[in-house]
Coordinates of C-alpha atoms in Angstrom, one line a residue:
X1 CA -2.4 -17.1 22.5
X2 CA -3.7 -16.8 19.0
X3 CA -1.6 -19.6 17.3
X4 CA -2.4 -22.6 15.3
X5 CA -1.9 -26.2 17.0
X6 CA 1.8 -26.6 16.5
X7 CA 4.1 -29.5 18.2
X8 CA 7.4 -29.3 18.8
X9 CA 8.4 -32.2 16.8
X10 CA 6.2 -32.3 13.8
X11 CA 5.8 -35.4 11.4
X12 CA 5.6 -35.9 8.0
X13 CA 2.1 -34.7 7.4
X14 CA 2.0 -31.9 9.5
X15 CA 5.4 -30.4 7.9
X16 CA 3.9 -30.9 4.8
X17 CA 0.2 -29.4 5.9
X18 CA 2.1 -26.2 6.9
X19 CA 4.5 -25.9 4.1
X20 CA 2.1 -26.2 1.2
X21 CA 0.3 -22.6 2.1
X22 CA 3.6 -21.2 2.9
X23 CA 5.1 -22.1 -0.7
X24 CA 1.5 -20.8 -2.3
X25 CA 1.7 -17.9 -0.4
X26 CA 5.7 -17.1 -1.2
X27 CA 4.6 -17.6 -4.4
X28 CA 2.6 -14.1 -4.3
X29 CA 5.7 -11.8 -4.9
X30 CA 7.0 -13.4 -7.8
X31 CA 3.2 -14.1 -9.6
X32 CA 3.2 -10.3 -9.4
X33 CA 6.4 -10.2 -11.4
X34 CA 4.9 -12.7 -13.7
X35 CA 1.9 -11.2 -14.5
X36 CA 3.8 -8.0 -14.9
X37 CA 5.9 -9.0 -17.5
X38 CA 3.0 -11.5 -19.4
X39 CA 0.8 -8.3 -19.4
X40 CA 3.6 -6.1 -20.8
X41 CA 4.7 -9.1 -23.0
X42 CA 1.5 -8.4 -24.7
X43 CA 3.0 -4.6 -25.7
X44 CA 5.5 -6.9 -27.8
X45 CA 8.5 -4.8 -27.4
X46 CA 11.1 -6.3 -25.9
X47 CA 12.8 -3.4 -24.2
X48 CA 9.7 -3.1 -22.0
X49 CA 9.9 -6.2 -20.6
X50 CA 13.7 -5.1 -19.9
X51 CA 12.7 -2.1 -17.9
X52 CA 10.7 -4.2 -15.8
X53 CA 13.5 -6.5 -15.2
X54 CA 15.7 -3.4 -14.6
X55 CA 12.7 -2.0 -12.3
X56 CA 12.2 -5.3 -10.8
X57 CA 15.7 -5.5 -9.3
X58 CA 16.4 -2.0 -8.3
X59 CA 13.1 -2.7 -6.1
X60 CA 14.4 -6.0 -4.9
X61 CA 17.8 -4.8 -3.9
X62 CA 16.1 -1.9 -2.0
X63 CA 13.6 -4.5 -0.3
X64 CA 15.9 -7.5 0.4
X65 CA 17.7 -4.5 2.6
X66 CA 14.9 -4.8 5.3
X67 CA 14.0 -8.6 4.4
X68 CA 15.0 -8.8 7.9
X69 CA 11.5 -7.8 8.9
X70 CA 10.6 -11.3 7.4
X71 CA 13.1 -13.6 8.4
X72 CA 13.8 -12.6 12.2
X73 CA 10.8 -11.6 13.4
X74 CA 9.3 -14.8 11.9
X75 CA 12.5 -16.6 14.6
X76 CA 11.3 -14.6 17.5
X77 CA 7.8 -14.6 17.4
X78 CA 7.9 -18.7 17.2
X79 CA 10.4 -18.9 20.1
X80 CA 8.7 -16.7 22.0
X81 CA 5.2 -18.6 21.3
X82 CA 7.1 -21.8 22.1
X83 CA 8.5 -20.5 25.4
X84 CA 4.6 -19.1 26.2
X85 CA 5.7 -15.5 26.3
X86 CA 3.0 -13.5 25.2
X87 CA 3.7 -10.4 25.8
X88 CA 7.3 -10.9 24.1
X89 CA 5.4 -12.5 21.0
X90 CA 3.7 -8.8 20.8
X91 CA 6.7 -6.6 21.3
X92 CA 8.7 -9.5 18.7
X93 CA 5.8 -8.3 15.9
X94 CA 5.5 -4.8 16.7
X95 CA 9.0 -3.5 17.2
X96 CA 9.2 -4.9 13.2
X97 CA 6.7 -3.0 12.2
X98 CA 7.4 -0.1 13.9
X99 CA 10.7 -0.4 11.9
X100 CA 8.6 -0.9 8.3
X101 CA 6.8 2.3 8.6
X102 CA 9.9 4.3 9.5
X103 CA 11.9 2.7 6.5
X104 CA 8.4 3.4 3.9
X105 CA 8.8 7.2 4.6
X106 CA 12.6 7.5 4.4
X107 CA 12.4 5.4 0.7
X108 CA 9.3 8.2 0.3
X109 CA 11.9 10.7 1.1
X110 CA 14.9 9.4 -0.8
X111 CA 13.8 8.4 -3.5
X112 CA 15.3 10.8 -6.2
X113 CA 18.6 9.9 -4.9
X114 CA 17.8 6.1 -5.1
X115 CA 16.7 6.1 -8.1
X116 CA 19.4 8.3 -9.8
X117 CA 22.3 6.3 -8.5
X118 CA 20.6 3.0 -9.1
X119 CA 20.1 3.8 -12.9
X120 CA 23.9 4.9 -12.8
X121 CA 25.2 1.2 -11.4
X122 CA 22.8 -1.3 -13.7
X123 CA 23.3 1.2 -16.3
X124 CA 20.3 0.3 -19.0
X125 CA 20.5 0.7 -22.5
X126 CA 19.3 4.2 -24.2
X127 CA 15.8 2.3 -25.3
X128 CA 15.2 1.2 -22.0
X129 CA 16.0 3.6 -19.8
X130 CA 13.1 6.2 -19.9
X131 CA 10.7 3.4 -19.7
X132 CA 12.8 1.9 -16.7
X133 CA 12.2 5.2 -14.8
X134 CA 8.8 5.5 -15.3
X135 CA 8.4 2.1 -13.8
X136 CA 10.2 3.4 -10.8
X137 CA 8.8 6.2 -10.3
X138 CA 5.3 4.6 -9.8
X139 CA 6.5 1.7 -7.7
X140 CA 8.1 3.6 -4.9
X141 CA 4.9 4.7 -3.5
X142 CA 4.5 1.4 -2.4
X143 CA 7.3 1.1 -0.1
X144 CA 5.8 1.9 3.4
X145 CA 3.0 -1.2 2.3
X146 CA 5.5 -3.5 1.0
X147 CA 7.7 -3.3 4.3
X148 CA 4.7 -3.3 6.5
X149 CA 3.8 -6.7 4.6
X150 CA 7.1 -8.1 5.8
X151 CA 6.7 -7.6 9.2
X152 CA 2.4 -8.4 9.2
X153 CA 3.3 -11.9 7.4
X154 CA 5.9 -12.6 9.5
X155 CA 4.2 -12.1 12.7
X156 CA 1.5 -14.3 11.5
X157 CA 3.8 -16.9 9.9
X158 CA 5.6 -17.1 13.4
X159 CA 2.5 -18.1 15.0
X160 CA 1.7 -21.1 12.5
X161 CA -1.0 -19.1 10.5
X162 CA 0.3 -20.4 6.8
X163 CA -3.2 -20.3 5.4
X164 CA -4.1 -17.2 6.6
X165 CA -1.0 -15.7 4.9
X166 CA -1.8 -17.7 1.9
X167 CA -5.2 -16.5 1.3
X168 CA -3.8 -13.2 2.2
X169 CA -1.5 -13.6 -0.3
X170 CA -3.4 -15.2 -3.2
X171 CA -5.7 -12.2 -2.7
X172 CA -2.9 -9.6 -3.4
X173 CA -2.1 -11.2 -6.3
X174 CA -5.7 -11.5 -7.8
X175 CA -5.8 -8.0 -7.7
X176 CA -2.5 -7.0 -8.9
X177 CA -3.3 -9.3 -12.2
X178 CA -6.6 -7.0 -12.5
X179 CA -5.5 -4.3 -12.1
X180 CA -2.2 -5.0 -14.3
X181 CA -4.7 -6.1 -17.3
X182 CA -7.1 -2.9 -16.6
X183 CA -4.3 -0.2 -15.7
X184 CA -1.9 -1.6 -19.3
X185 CA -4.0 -3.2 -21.4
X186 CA -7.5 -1.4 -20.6
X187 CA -6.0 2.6 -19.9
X188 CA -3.4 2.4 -21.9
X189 CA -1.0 3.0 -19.5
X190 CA 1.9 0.9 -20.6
X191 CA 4.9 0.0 -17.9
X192 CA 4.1 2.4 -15.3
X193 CA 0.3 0.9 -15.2
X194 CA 2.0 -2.6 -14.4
X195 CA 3.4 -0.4 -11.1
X196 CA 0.2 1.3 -10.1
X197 CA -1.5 -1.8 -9.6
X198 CA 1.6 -3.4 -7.9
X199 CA 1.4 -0.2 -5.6
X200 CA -2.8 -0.5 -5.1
X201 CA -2.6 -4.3 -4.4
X202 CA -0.1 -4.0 -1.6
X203 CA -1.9 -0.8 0.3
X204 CA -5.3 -3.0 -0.1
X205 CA -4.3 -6.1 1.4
X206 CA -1.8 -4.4 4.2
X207 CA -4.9 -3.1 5.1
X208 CA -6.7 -5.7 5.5
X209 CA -4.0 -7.5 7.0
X210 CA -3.7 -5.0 10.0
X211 CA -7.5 -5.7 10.9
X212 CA -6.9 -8.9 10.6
X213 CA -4.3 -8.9 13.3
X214 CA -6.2 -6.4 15.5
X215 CA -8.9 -9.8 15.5
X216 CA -6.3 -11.9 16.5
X217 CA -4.5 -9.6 18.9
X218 CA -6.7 -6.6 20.2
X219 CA -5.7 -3.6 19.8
X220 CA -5.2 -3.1 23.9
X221 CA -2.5 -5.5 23.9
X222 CA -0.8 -3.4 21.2
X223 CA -1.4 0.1 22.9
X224 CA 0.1 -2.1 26.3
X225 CA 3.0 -3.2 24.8
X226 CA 4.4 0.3 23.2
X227 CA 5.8 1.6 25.8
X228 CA 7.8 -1.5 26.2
X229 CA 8.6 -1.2 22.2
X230 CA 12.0 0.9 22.5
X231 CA 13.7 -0.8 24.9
X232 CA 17.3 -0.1 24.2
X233 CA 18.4 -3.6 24.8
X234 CA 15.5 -5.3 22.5
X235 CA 16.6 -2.9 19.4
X236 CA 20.5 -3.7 20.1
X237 CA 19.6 -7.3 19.7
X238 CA 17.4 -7.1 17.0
X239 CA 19.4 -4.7 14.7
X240 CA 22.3 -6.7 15.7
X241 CA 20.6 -9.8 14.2
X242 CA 19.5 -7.9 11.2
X243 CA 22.6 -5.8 10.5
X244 CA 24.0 -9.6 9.6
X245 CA 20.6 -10.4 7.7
X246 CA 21.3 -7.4 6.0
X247 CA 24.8 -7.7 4.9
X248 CA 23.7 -11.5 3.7
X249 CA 20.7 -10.0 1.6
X250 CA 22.7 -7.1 -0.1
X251 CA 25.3 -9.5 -1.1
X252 CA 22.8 -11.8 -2.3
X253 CA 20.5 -9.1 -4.2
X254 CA 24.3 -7.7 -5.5
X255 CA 24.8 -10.8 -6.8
X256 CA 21.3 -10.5 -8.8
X257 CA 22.1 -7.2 -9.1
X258 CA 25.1 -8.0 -11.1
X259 CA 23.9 -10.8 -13.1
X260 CA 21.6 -8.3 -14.5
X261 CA 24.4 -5.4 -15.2
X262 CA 26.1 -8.6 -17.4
X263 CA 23.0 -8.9 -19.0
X264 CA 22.5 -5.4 -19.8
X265 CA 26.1 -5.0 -21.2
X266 CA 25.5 -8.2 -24.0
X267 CA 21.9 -5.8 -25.2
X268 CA 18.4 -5.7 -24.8
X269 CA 17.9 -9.4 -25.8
X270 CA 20.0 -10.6 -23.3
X271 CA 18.9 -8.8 -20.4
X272 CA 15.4 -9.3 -21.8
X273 CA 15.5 -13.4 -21.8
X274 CA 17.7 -13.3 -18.2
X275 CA 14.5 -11.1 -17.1
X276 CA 11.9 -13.7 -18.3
X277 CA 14.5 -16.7 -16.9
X278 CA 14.8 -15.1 -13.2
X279 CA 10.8 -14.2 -12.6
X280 CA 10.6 -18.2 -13.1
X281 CA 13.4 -19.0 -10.6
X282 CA 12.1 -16.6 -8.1
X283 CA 8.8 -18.0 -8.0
X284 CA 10.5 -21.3 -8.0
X285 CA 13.0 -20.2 -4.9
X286 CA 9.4 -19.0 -3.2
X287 CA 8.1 -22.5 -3.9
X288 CA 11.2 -24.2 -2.5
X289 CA 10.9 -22.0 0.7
X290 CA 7.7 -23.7 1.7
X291 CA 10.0 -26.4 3.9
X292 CA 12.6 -24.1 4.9
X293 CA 9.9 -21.6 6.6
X294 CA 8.5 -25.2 8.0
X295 CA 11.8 -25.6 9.8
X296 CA 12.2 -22.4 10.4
X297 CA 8.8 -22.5 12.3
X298 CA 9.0 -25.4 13.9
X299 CA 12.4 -25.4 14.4
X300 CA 12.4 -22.1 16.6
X301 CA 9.4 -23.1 18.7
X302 CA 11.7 -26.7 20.0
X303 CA 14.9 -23.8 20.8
X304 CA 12.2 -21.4 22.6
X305 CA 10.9 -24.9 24.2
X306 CA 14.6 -26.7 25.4
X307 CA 13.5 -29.3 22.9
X308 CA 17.0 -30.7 21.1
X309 CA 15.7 -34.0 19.9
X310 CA 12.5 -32.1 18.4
X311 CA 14.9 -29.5 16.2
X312 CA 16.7 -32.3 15.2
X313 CA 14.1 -35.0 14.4
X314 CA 12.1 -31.6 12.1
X315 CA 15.5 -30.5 10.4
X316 CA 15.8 -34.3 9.4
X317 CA 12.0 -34.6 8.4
X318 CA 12.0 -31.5 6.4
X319 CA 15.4 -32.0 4.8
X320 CA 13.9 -35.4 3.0
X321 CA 10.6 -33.2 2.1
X322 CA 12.8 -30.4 0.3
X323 CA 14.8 -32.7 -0.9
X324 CA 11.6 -34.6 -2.6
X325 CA 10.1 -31.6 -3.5
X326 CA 13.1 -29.6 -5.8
X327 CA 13.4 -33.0 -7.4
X328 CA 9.4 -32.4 -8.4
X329 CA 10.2 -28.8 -9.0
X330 CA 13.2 -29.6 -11.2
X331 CA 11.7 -32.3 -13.4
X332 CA 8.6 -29.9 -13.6
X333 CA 10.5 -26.7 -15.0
X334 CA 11.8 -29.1 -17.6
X335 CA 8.9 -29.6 -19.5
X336 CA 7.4 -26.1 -19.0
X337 CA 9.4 -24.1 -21.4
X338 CA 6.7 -24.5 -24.6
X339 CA 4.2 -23.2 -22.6
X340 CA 5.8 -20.6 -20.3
X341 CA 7.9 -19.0 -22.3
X342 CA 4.5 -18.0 -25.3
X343 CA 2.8 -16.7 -22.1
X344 CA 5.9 -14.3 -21.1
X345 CA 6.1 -12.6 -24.6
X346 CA 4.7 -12.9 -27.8
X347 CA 8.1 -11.4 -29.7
X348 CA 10.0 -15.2 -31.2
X349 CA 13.0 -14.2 -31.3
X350 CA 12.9 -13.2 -27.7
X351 CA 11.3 -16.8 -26.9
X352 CA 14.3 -18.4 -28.8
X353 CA 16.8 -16.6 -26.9
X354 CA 15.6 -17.6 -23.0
X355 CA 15.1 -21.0 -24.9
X356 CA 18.9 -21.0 -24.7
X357 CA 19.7 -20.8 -21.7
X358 CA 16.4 -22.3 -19.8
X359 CA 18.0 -25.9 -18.9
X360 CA 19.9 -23.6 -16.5
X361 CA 16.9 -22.7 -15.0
X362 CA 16.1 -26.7 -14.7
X363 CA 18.5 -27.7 -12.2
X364 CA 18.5 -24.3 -10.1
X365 CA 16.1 -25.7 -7.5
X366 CA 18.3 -29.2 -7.0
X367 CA 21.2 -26.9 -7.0
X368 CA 19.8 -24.2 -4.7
X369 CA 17.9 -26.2 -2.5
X370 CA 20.1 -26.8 0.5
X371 CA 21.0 -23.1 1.2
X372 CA 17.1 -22.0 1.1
X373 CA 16.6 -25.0 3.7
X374 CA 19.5 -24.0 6.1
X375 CA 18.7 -20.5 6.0
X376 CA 15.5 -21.3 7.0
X377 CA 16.7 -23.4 9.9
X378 CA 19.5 -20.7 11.1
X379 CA 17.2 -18.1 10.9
X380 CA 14.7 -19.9 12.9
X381 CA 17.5 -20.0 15.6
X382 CA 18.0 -16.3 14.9
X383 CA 21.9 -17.6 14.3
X384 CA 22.4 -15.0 11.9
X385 CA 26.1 -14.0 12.1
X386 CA 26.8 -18.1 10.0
X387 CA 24.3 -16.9 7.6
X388 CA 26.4 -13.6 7.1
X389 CA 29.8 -15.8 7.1
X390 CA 27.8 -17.9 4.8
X391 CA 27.2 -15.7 2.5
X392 CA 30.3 -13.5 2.3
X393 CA 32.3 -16.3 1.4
X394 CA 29.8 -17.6 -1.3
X395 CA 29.7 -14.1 -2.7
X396 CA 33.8 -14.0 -2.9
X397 CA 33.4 -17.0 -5.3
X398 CA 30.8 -15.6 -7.3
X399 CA 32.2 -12.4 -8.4
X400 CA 35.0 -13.6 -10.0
X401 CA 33.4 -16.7 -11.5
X402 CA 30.5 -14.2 -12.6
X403 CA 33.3 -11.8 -14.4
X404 CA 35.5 -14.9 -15.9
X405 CA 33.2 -17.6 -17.0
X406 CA 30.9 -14.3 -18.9
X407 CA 34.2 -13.3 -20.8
X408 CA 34.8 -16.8 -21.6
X409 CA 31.0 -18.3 -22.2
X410 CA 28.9 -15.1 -22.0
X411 CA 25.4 -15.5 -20.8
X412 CA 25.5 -19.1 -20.1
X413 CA 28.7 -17.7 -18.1
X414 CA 26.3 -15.5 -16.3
X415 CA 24.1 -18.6 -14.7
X416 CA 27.2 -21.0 -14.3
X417 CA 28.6 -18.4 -11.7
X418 CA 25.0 -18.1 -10.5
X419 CA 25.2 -21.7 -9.8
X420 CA 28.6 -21.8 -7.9
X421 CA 27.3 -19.3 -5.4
X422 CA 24.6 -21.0 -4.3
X423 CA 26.3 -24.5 -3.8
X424 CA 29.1 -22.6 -1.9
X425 CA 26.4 -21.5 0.6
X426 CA 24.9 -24.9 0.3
X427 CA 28.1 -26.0 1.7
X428 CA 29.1 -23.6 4.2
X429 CA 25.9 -23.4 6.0
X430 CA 25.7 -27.7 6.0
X431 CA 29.0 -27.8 7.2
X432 CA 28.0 -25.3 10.8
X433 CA 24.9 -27.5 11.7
X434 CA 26.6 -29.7 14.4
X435 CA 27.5 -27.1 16.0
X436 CA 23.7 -25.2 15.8
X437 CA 22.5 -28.9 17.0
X438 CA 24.9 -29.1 20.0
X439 CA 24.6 -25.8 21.1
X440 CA 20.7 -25.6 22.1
X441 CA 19.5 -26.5 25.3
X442 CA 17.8 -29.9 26.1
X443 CA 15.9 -28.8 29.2
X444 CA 12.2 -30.1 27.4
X445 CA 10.9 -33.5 26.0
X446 CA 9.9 -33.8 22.4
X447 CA 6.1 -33.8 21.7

């Protein structure tokens, strides 16, 4: 089985040696965000950078819809490479991405209608909106590669390969940021140039990726297993898993989703600095994920394995680690301001503005940190239905704490409601591990 050396109770350093690729390479997506919006900061209009915010979440609501392509097929592949299934740890990686192409093409199909009714609910001011659209319009032609990506990574994650998705990863980025500077800054080609090279980078490396996997896995195995691919039985169980995944990541990009509508209704500023703000915390929630995906990882292959004692001794080992590494992240993001902020937009007064509200940002990852760690554990055990439960109840906090504390404090409103959602998952999801723990069977001894 092509799979890196993993044990089923992993110490310190080996939690730490798989993590570390897995937070560079989460940190892919949001870099591409970034360097979007420091390449268009260079434009010096602020409304651009708030198209690309707009643009930027329409695209993650749409994606975080089939985020289940990541998160359980990352669970299955690594409990069925820790029950020494092979053939399952093809079928658990191709039924995925069978799924990815289907869903490119409909978004190909549909996307008029998507992007019509998704200008209508985050409702843009006048200035923005043209230059909103043309973003759009570019960046849907990457849809069948970006889903495709979820499924490729997530195979390879499942079987240990962290660095390979990392380099994988870094190399996407690389050539996002040159094509971004060439396509905006060299053609002239302002926002929609920012999406072009988001749409090139992502067909080049899924790609690449596919080859890859064919080394790993040759194609024979592939061609063996499709016939197998459509069991009934298999696709009940996975879209059952994933219609909860699903529900839990539209509430939670709605929730994003909404924090920028509040934006947009207090003006272009606003929505402008919130924009700068959250491409910082998502690349900060990617870096937090790098010990939640090594639970997640680990933790599925003791379940697939009958191991009890090794998914308890890794959630406890990787709960210190995350715990260690958002304080580092937190006391990090507090002395980065000066610096990040220049690099995001040259405009002051836009500079002064997310100056405002950045000690927000600060304590995000000691706030958010225990709800990226148990969702990585749950989903390892492909327990999906208590991250749904989760994650309804979190969101029936936020939306009237997002509504009231706005009215009352405005934007820093906005990110105190932002705040209160993510402890009340924190909570919920701490509060059903004893009953994960006591429910997996002890039939193997930890390693």
């Amino acid at each position: 089985m092509p799979t890196a050396t993993l044990h089923y109770s992993p110490g310190y350093p080996a939690l730490i040696r798989f993590a570390i690729p897995v937070a560079c390479a989460g940190m892919a997506t949001p870099l591409m965000g970034l360097v979007d919006t420091a390449v268009l900061g260079r434009l010096g209009d602020p409304a651009v950078i708030a198209a690309a915010g707009i643009g930027a979440t329409i695209f993650t609501v749409i994606y975080w819809c089939f985020s289940f392509l990541r998160f359980t097929t990352t669970g299955l592949v690594a409990q069925a490479a820790g029950s020494h299934d092979e053939d399952e740890v093809v079928l658990a990686g191709l039924r995925p991405m069978l799924a990815a192409v289907a869903g490119g093409l409909a978004l190909w199909l549909l996307q008029w209608p998507i992007g019509l009714v998704a200008m209508k609910l985050l409702s843009p001011p006048a200035e923005v909106t043209p230059l909103a659209e043309a973003y759009f319009d570019a960046r849907i032609w990457s849809a069948p590669f970006t889903l495709l990506g979820y499924a490729q990574f997530a195979w390879l994650m499942g079987l240990g390969r962290s660095r390979t998705v990392m380099l994988l990863q870094i190399a996407m980025n690389a050539l996002n940021a040159a094509l971004a500077i060439l396509f905006v800054l060299g053609f002239g080609w302002g926002i929609a140039g920012a999406a072009w090279a988001t749409v090139a980078s992502e067909a080049v490396i899924g790609v690449a990726t596919g080859l890859l996997i064919l080394r790993l896995m040759p194609l024979p195995r592939w061609k063996a297993a499709f016939s197998r691919a459509f069991v009934a039985h298999a696709w009940r169980r996975l879209f059952s898993a994933n219609l909860d995944i699903m529900i839990r990541t539209l509430l939670l990009t709605g929730a994003f989703a909404l924090m920028t509508e509040r934006g947009a209704q207090m003006g272009t500023l606003e929505l402008a600095a919130n924009q700068i703000l959250l491409q910082a915390f998502m690349l900060c929630a990617n870096l937090l994920d790098g010990f939640a995906i090594a639970a997640e990882v680990f933790g599925a292959r003791a379940i697939g394995a009958g191991a009890r004692d090794a998914l308890i001794a890794t959630v406890r080992r990787a709960a210190w680690l995350s715990l260690a590494w958002s304080a580092i992240l937190a006391a990090t993001l507090a002395v980065l301001a000066p610096v990040y902020l220049p690099l995001m937009s040259a405009d002051v007064s836009l500079q002064r503005e997310a100056l405002r509200f950045w000690p927000w940002l600060t304590i995000m990852p000691l706030v958010c940190i225990w709800a990226f760690f148990w969702d990585g554990v749950f989903m390892g055990a492909v327990a999906t239905r208590t991250i749904r439960n989760a994650m309804m109840a979190s969101f029936a906090v936020y939306v009237p704490a997002l509504f009231g504390l706005s009215a009352w404090f405005g934007n820093h409103g906005v990110w105190a409601a932002m705040v209160a959602l993510m402890v009340m998952r924190s909570l919920m999801l701490t509060l059903a591990w004893p009953k994960l723990r006591d429910g997996v069977r002890d039939t193997a001894p930890a390693h």
